């Protein structure tokens, strides 16, 4: 019974990341308050000021820091108000 439950959970979880996710990511990107803004990042080896430039197909934040593009999939960001 546990195996069936786990199997169903994984099947349903995987469906969240199917082709239908593209519409979710597009809406997420359209509503993002970060894109185009100067932000402060704290994510593993990446800390400091950066510019949020995009959100990729896996809903990861793409930032530009020190002239390099960095893709962030976890961490903290805050909007910098000048």
Backbone as a ProteinNet text record, in pm:
[ID]
protein_1_A
[PRIMARY]
XXXXXXXXXXXXXXXXXXXXXXXXXXXXXXXXXXXXXXXXXXXXXXXXXXXXXXXXXXXXXXXXXXXXXXXXXXXXXXXXXX
[TERTIARY]
82.8	0	87.7	197.2	287.7	349.9	386.2	447.6	352.1	226.2	125.7	108.7	106.2	92.9	211.9	331.6	452	450.4	410.1	402.4	305.4	189.3	90	140.9	208.1	263.3	364.1	456.3	558.5	495.1	396.6	327.6	262.8	194.9	128.9	230.2	336.6	441.5	507.8	538.5	600.9	512.3	381.4	290.9	301.3	348.2	366.3	476.9	568.1	682.5	677.5	559.7	541.8	543.8	506.2	502.4	409.3	309.9	215.7	283.3	400.5	470.1	513	528.7	569.7	473.4	343.9	247.4	258.2	284.3	303.2	426.3	536.6	660.7	641.8	570.1	545.1	467.3	363.7	284.8	369.6	449.6	539	635.9	690.3	783.8	713.2	594.1	518.8	485.1	463.6	424.2	542.3	661.4	779.5	807.6	834.6	873.7	1024.9	1097.8	1243.2	1308.6	1254.2	1320.5	1343.2	1469.4	1507.9	1549.5	1540.1	1570.8	1708.6	1766.2	1888.1	1846.5	1914.4	1878.7	2004.2	1981.9	2087.5	2065.3	2170.1	2154.4	2239.8	2188.5	2260.1	2225.4	2313.5	2286.3	2417.1	2451.6	2574.5	2696.1	2767.7	2888	2856.7	2732.7	2694.8	2630.8	2698.5	2643.6	2672.2	2594	2618.1	2511.6	2544.1	2450.9	2453.4	2337.4	2324.7	2200.9	2184.7	2064.1	1988.5	1861.9	1776.2	1740.6	1774.6	1751.4	1649.1	1622.6	1528.9	1491.9	1394.6	1356.8	1353.6	1426.7	1435.1	1318	1320.1	1209.5	1189.5	1286.8	1273.9	1244.4	1202.2	1165.2	1283.3	1405.2	1523.9	1551.4	1596.4	1626.6	1763.8	1770.3	1897.3	1934.7	2054.7	2102.7	2232.5	2265.1	2393	2470.9	2587.8	2672.3	2814.7	2873.8	3011	3029.6	2928.5	2936.6	2909.4	2879.8	2854.8	2710.2	2653.2	2519	2529.9	2445.9	2442.4	2298.1	2277.8	2144.5	2131.4	2029	2006.1	1882.3	1897.9	1780	1740	1816.9	1779	1855.6	1810.7	1876.6	1778.8	1831.6	1751	1786.5	1685.5	1707.4	1622.2	1669.7	1588.4	1606.6	1501.3	1503.9	1576.5	1665.7	1739.4	1663.2	1626.8	1560.9	1663.6	1689	1786.6	1716.6
-119.5	0	126.5	125.4	240.4	262.2	152.2	164.8	228.4	190.8	248.7	397.8	433.6	574	654.9	601.5	670.2	682	574.8	575.7	684.1	694	795	936	951.8	1082.2	1127.1	1038.5	1072.1	1102.1	1023.3	1045.5	1183.9	1219.6	1350.2	1463.3	1441.9	1542.7	1568.6	1461.7	1476	1553.7	1539.5	1609.9	1761.3	1807.5	1950.7	2007.1	1921.3	1965.7	1916.3	1896.6	1855.1	1978.7	1961.1	2072.1	2184.5	2150.1	2251.1	2353.8	2322.7	2415.2	2540.6	2530.1	2647.9	2763.6	2734.4	2842.3	2898.7	2812.1	2857.7	2947.4	2904.7	2981.9	3116	3116.3	3242	3337.8	3288.3	3373.6	3420.8	3330.9	3363.8	3475	3462.1	3560.9	3694.9	3690.2	3811.9	3889.2	3817.1	3880	3910.5	3873.8	3890.8	4037.9	4065.8	4200.8	4217.5	4112.9	4117	4154.7	4108.3	4126.9	4275.1	4305.5	4442	4523.4	4464.9	4537.6	4502.1	4595.8	4569.2	4494.7	4384	4302.2	4267.8	4225.2	4172.4	4021.9	3942.7	3798	3733.8	3627.1	3543.4	3400.1	3338.4	3204.7	3128.5	3049.7	2971.6	3058.4	3036.5	3113.6	3252.8	3277.4	3403.4	3495.7	3604.6	3704.9	3842.6	3938.7	4076.8	4129.8	4241.6	4309.9	4246.4	4240.2	4186.7	4248.7	4226.1	4270.1	4146.4	4138.3	4028.3	4053.4	3957.5	3982.2	3889	3773.2	3680.6	3568.8	3491	3366.6	3260.7	3150.1	3049	2951.7	2853.5	2757.9	2668.5	2665.1	2586.3	2676.1	2798.4	2897.8	2940.8	2931	2976.6	3122.5	3198	3338.5	3353.3	3430.9	3459.3	3602.4	3618.5	3750.1	3781	3908.7	3951.9	4014.3	3955.3	4002.3	4010.9	4127.5	4150.1	4111.5	4141.5	4115.3	3971.2	3884.3	3742.7	3707	3621.2	3568.8	3451.2	3452.5	3345.5	3299.2	3168.7	3112.4	3065.2	3116.1	3082.8	2993.9	2882.4	2798.1	2790.6	2854.7	2863	2979.4	3021.8	3130.1	3241.6	3351.1	3466.7	3583.3	3657.5	3781.8	3890.5	4012.3	4124.8	4236.7	4312.5	4423.6	4540.6	4601.3	4718	4844.1	4923.7	5051.3	5161.5	5236.6	5345.9	5479.8
0	0	0	75.6	76.8	-60.2	-126.6	-258.8	-357.5	-352.3	-441.9	-413.7	-286	-248.3	-300.3	-282.2	-329.5	-481.8	-548.9	-694.9	-743.2	-682	-719.9	-689.6	-576.8	-541.4	-647.6	-683.1	-782.7	-917.9	-955.9	-1083.8	-1085.9	-977.5	-971.1	-959.5	-885	-871	-1005.3	-1078	-1210	-1306.3	-1291.6	-1382.8	-1365.1	-1249.8	-1229	-1317.7	-1360.3	-1437.7	-1581.9	-1632	-1771.1	-1861.2	-1985.5	-2080.5	-2034.8	-1954.2	-1906.4	-1816.4	-1766.2	-1676.7	-1750.3	-1881.3	-1956.6	-1937.9	-1934.4	-1914.8	-1772.9	-1676.2	-1538.5	-1529.7	-1590.1	-1585.1	-1656.5	-1768.3	-1839.3	-1749.8	-1684.1	-1594.8	-1476.2	-1420.4	-1309.6	-1351.5	-1471.6	-1525.2	-1548.6	-1607.4	-1635.2	-1507.3	-1397.8	-1272.1	-1180	-1221.2	-1135.5	-1106.1	-979.4	-938.7	-942.9	-981.2	-976.7	-1109.2	-1220.1	-1349.3	-1377.9	-1411.9	-1443.1	-1321.9	-1204.2	-1080.4	-1027.8	-956	-880.9	-754.8	-728.2	-612.7	-532.9	-412.8	-326.3	-320.9	-349.8	-348.8	-239.8	-185.8	-90.5	-126.9	-205.2	-257.1	-271.8	-172.4	-179.3	-197.7	-308.4	-338.1	-393.2	-428	-492	-389.1	-359.7	-269.1	-325.2	-284.5	-324.5	-418.1	-479.9	-569.4	-708.4	-768.7	-904.5	-967.6	-1096.9	-1166.3	-1211.1	-1172.4	-1216.4	-1361.9	-1449.7	-1593	-1657.3	-1595	-1658.9	-1562.3	-1603.4	-1535.9	-1644.5	-1623.3	-1729.2	-1725	-1815.9	-1831.4	-1709.5	-1619.9	-1496.9	-1377	-1404	-1302.7	-1216.8	-1272.2	-1199.9	-1236.8	-1139.7	-1161.1	-1225.7	-1333.1	-1399.6	-1364.9	-1312.4	-1273.1	-1344.6	-1349.5	-1403.7	-1288.5	-1261.4	-1151.5	-1202.5	-1186.7	-1232.3	-1379.6	-1462.3	-1605	-1645.6	-1550.6	-1580.2	-1549.2	-1633.3	-1606.9	-1511.3	-1409.2	-1309.6	-1296.8	-1293.7	-1275.5	-1131.4	-1063.4	-923.7	-911.2	-841.3	-820.9	-674.2	-588.5	-447.7	-384.5	-269.5	-199	-167.5	-116.3	-80.6	-170	-209.1	-282.4	-219.4	-226.8	-182.8	-284.3	-303.3	-397.9	-332.8	-409.6	-359.5	-400	-302.8	-330.1	-311.6	-416.9	-410.8	-400.3
[MASK]
++++++++++++++++++++++++++++++++++++++++++++++++++++++++++++++++++++++++++++++++++

